[in-house]
Coordinates of C-alpha atoms in Angstrom, one line a residue:
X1 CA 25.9 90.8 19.0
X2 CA 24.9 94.5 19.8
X3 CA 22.1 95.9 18.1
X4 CA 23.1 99.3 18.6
X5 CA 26.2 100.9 19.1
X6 CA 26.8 104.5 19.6
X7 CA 30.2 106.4 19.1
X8 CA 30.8 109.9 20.1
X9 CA 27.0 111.0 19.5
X10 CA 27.2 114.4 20.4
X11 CA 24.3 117.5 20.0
X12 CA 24.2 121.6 19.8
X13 CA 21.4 123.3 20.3
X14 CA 23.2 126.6 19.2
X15 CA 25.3 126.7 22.3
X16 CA 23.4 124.6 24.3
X17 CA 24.9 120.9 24.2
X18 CA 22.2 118.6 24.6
X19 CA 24.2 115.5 24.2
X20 CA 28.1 115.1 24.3
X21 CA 30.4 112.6 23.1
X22 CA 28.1 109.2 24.2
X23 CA 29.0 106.1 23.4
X24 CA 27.8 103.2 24.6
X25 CA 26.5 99.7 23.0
X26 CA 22.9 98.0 23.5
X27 CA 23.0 94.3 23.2
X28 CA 20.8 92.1 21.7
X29 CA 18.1 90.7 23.9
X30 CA 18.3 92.9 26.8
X31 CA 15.9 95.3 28.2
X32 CA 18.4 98.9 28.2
X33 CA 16.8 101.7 30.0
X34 CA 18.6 105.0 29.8
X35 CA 18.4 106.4 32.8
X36 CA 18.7 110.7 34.2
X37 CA 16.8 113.1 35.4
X38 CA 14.5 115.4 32.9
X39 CA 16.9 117.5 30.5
X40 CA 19.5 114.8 30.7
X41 CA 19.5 114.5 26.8
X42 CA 17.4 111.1 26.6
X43 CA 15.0 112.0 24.2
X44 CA 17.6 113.8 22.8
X45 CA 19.4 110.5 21.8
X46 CA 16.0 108.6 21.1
X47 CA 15.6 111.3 18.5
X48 CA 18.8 111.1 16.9
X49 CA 18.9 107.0 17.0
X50 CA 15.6 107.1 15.3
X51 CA 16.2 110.0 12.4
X52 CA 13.6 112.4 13.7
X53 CA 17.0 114.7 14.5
X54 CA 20.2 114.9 12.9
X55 CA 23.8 114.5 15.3
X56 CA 26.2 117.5 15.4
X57 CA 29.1 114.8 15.8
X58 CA 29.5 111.1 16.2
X59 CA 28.2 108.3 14.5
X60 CA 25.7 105.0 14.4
X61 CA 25.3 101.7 13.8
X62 CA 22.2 98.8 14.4
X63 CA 23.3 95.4 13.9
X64 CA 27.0 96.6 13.0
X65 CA 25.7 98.2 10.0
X66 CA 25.2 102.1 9.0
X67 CA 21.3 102.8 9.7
X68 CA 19.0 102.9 6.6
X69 CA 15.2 103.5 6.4
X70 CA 15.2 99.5 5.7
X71 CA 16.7 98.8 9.1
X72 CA 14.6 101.1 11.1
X73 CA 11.2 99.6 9.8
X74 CA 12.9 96.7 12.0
X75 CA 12.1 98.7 15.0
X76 CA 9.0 99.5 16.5
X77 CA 9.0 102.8 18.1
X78 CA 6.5 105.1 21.0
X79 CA 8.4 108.3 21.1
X80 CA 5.3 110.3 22.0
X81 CA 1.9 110.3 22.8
X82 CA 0.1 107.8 20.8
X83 CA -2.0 109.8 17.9
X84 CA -5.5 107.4 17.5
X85 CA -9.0 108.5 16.5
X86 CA -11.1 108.8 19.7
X87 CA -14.2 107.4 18.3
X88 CA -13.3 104.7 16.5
X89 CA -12.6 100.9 18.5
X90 CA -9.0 99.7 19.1
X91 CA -9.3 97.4 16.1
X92 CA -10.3 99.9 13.8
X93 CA -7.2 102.1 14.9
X94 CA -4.8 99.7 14.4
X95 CA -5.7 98.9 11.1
X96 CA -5.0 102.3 10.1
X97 CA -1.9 102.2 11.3
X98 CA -1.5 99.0 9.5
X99 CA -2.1 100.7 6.3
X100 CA 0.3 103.6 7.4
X101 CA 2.7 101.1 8.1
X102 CA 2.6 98.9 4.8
X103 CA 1.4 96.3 6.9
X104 CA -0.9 93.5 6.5
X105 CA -4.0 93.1 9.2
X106 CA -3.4 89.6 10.1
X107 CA -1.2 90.5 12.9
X108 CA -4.3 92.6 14.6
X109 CA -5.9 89.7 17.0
X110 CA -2.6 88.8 18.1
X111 CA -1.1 92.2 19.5
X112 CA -4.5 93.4 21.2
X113 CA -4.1 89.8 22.8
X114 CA -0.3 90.4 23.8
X115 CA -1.2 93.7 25.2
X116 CA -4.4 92.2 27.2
X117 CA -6.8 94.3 25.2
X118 CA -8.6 91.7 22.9
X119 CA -11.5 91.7 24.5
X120 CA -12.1 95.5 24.8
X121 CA -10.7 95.6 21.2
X122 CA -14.7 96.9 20.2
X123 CA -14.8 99.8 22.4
X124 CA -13.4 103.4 21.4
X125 CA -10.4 104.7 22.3
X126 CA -12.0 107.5 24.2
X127 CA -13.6 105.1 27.0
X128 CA -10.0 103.6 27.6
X129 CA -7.7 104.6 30.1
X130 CA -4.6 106.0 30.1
X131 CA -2.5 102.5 30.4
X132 CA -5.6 100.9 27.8
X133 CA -4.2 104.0 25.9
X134 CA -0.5 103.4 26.4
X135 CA -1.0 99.7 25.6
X136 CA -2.3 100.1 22.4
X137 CA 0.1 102.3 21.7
X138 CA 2.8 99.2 22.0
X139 CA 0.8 97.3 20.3
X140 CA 0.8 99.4 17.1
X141 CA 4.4 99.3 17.3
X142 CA 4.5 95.4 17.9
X143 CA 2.6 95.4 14.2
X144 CA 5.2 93.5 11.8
X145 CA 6.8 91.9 14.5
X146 CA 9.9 94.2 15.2
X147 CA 13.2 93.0 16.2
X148 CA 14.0 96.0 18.3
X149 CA 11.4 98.4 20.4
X150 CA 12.4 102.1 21.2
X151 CA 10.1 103.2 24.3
X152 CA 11.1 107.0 25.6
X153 CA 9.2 107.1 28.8
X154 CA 6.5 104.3 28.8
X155 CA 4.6 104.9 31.9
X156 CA 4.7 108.9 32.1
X157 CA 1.5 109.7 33.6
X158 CA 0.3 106.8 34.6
X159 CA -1.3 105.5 37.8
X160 CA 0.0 102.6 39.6
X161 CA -2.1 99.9 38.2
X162 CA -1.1 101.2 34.7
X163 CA 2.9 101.4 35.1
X164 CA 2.8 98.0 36.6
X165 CA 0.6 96.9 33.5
X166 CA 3.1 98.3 31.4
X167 CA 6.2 97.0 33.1
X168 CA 4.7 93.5 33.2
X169 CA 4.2 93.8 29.4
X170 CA 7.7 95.1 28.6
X171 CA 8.9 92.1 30.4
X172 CA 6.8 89.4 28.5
X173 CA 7.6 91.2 25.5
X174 CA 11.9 90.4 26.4
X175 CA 11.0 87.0 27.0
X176 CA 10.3 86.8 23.5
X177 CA 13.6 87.8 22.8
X178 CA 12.5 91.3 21.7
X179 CA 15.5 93.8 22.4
X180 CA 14.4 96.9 23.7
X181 CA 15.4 100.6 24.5
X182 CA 13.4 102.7 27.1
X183 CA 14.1 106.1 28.4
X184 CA 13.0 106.6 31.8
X185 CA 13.6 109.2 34.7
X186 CA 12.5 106.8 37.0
X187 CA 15.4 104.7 39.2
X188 CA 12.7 102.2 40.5
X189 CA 11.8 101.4 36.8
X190 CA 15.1 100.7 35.4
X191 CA 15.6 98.6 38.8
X192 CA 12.5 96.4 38.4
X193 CA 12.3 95.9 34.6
X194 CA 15.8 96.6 32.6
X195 CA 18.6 93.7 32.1
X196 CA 21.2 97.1 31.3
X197 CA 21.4 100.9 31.7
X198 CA 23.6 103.7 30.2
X199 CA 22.8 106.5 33.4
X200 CA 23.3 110.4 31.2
X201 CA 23.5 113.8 33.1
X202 CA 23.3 116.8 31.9
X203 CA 24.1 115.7 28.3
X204 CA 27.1 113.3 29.6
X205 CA 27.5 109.7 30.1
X206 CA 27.9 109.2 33.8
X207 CA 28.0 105.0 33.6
X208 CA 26.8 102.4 31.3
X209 CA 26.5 98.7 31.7
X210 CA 24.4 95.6 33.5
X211 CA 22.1 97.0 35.8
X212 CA 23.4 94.6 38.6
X213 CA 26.8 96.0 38.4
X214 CA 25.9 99.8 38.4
X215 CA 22.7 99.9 40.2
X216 CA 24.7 97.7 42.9
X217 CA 23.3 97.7 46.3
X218 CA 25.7 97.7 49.6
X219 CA 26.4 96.1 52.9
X220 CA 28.0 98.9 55.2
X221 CA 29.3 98.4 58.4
X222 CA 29.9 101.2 61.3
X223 CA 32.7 100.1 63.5
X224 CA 33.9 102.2 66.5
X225 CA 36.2 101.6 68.9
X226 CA 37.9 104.3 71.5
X227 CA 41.2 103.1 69.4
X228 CA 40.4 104.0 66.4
X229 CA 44.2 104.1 64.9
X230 CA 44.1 100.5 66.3
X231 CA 41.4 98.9 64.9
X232 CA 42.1 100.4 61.7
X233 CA 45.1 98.5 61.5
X234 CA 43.3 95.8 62.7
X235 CA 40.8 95.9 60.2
X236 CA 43.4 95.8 57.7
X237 CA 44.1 92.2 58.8
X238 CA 40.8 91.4 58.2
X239 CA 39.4 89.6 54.6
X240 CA 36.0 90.4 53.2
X241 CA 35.3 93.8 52.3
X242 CA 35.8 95.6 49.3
X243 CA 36.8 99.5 50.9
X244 CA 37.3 100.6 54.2
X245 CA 36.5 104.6 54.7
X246 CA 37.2 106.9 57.1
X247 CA 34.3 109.1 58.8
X248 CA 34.6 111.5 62.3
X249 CA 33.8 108.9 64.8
X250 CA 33.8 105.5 62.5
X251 CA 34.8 103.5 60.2
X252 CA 32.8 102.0 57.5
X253 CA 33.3 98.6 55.7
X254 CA 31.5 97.9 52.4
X255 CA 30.1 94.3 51.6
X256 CA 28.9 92.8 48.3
X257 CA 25.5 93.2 49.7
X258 CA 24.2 89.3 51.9
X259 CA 27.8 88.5 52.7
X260 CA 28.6 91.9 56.0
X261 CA 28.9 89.1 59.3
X262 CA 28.6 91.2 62.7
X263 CA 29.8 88.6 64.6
X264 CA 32.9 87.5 62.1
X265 CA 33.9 91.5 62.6
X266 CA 33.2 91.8 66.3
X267 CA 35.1 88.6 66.8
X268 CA 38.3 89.6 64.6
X269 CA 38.6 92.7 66.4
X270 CA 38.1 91.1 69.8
X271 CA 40.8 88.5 69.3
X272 CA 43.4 91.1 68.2
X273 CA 42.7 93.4 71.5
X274 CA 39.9 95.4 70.4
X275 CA 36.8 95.8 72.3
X276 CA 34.4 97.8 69.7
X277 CA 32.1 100.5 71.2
X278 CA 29.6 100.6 67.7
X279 CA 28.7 98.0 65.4
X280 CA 25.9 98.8 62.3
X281 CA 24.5 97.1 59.4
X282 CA 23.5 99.6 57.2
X283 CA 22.5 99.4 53.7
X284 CA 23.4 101.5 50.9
X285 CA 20.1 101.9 49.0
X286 CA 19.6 102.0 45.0
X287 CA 18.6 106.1 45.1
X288 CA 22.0 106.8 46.9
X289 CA 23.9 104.8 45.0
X290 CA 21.9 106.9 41.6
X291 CA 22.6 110.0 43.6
X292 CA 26.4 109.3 44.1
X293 CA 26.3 108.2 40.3
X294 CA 24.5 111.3 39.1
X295 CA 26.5 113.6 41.3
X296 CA 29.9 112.8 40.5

């Protein structure tokens, strides 16, 4: 089951069009990063998904139904920095958003615990740090035990010690079977902690699916030979490869990535009267495969 699907969401800014014609489906379960650069339109879309802006075209749905207010209080949402008292303790912060929320306290202990903040749930917000900060700012939305979490950058500004805290956190959080949404500029990010990704540029929908499909790394292989009309029709013989290309004094051969053989090449070409003069592994990493993506 999806638990959002977007058709055709598209957004003006008087001329300026901030989002146009996405459409893509989150399913339920999985960790969905939308990935671009800044100005892409991803908080943009957070915006419009959670009612804080209206679409100029295109529709909606969570869970295969039209979104009400009902339905959103389903989904726990950090679309900005987190607004708490500075002197008052963790605790005492989220029980005002508890009240704000409608919700009971009951739930207090056990989201300071999720987010590794129980025991410094006595001290005031302003001698946390920034990930302490961001942390409890998940764990006000975990209050009432949402279905869905909406994230738009969740480890903006943070040191390293704080984004791996928070990516460690999002994960635990999806083993529970949460379902959630995170906007991020950050390849590495989606790489390390998302199941999917939609990837937007400029407003438009470059790619969407499973991470391990689009974000899929590459075996290429350099092979030269001083034939090289002749080994490319000898290469064409040859099993293995998804694409051959042609480049000035080479040709490459792309792998599923694990599975290029040196040896199996050298010795096809060998054994059909080639002696090849070059012969590279190379790997196609994640950033070029986000900049070919992203560049289209």
């Amino acid at each position: 089951m999806d638990v959002l699907t977007l058709n055709g969401i598209t957004k003006y800014y008087g001329r300026i069009c901030a989002l146009n014609n996405v459409s893509f489906s989150v399913p339920e379960g999985s960790v969905f990063g939308i990935l671009g650069p800044n100005g892409s339109g991803k908080t943009t879309m957070l915006g419009i998904v959670m009612d804080i802006l209206k679409a100029s075209a295109g529709t909606f749905t969570f869970m295969g139904q039209p979104p009400t207010a009902a339905m959103r209080r389903r989904i726990g949402t950090l679309l900005e920095t987190p607004n708490f008292y500075h002197y008052l303790s963790a605790e005492r912060n989220l029980r005002i958003a508890a009240e704000i929320k409608g919700k009971g306290f009951e739930q207090i202990d056990s989201v300071l615990q999720k987010v590794n903040l129980y025991e410094r749930r006595a001290s005031k917000f302003s001698t946390y740090s920034l990930g302490m900060k961001q942390r409890l700012a998940i764990a006000s939305c975990l209050l009432g035990d949402p279905e869905v979490l909406v994230f738009d950058e969740p480890t903006n500004g943070l040191d390293p010690v704080g984004i791996a805290e928070i990516r460690e956190l999002i994960k635990n959080l999806a083993k529970e079977g949460k379902t959630i949404i995170m906007a991020s500029h950050m390849l590495d990010e989606v790489e390390k902690v998302c199941t999917h990704v939609a990837i937007l540029k400029f407003g438009n929908l470059i790619t969407a699916g499973n991470v391990d499909e689009v974000l899929v790394n590459e075996d290429i292989v350099e092979v030269g030979a001083t034939n090289m009309q002749l080994l490319e029709n000898v290469l064409s013989s040859m099993n293995g490869y998804k694409e051959i290309k042609k480049q000035k004094n080479y040709l490459q051969l792309f792998f599923e990535t694990g599975t290029a053989n040196l040896e199996t090449i050298n010795t096809h070409c060998f054994n059909n009267g080639v002696v090849l003069n070059h012969l590279q592994l190379k790997k196609k990493s994640l950033e070029t495969k986000f900049l070919e993506l992203t560049n289209k």
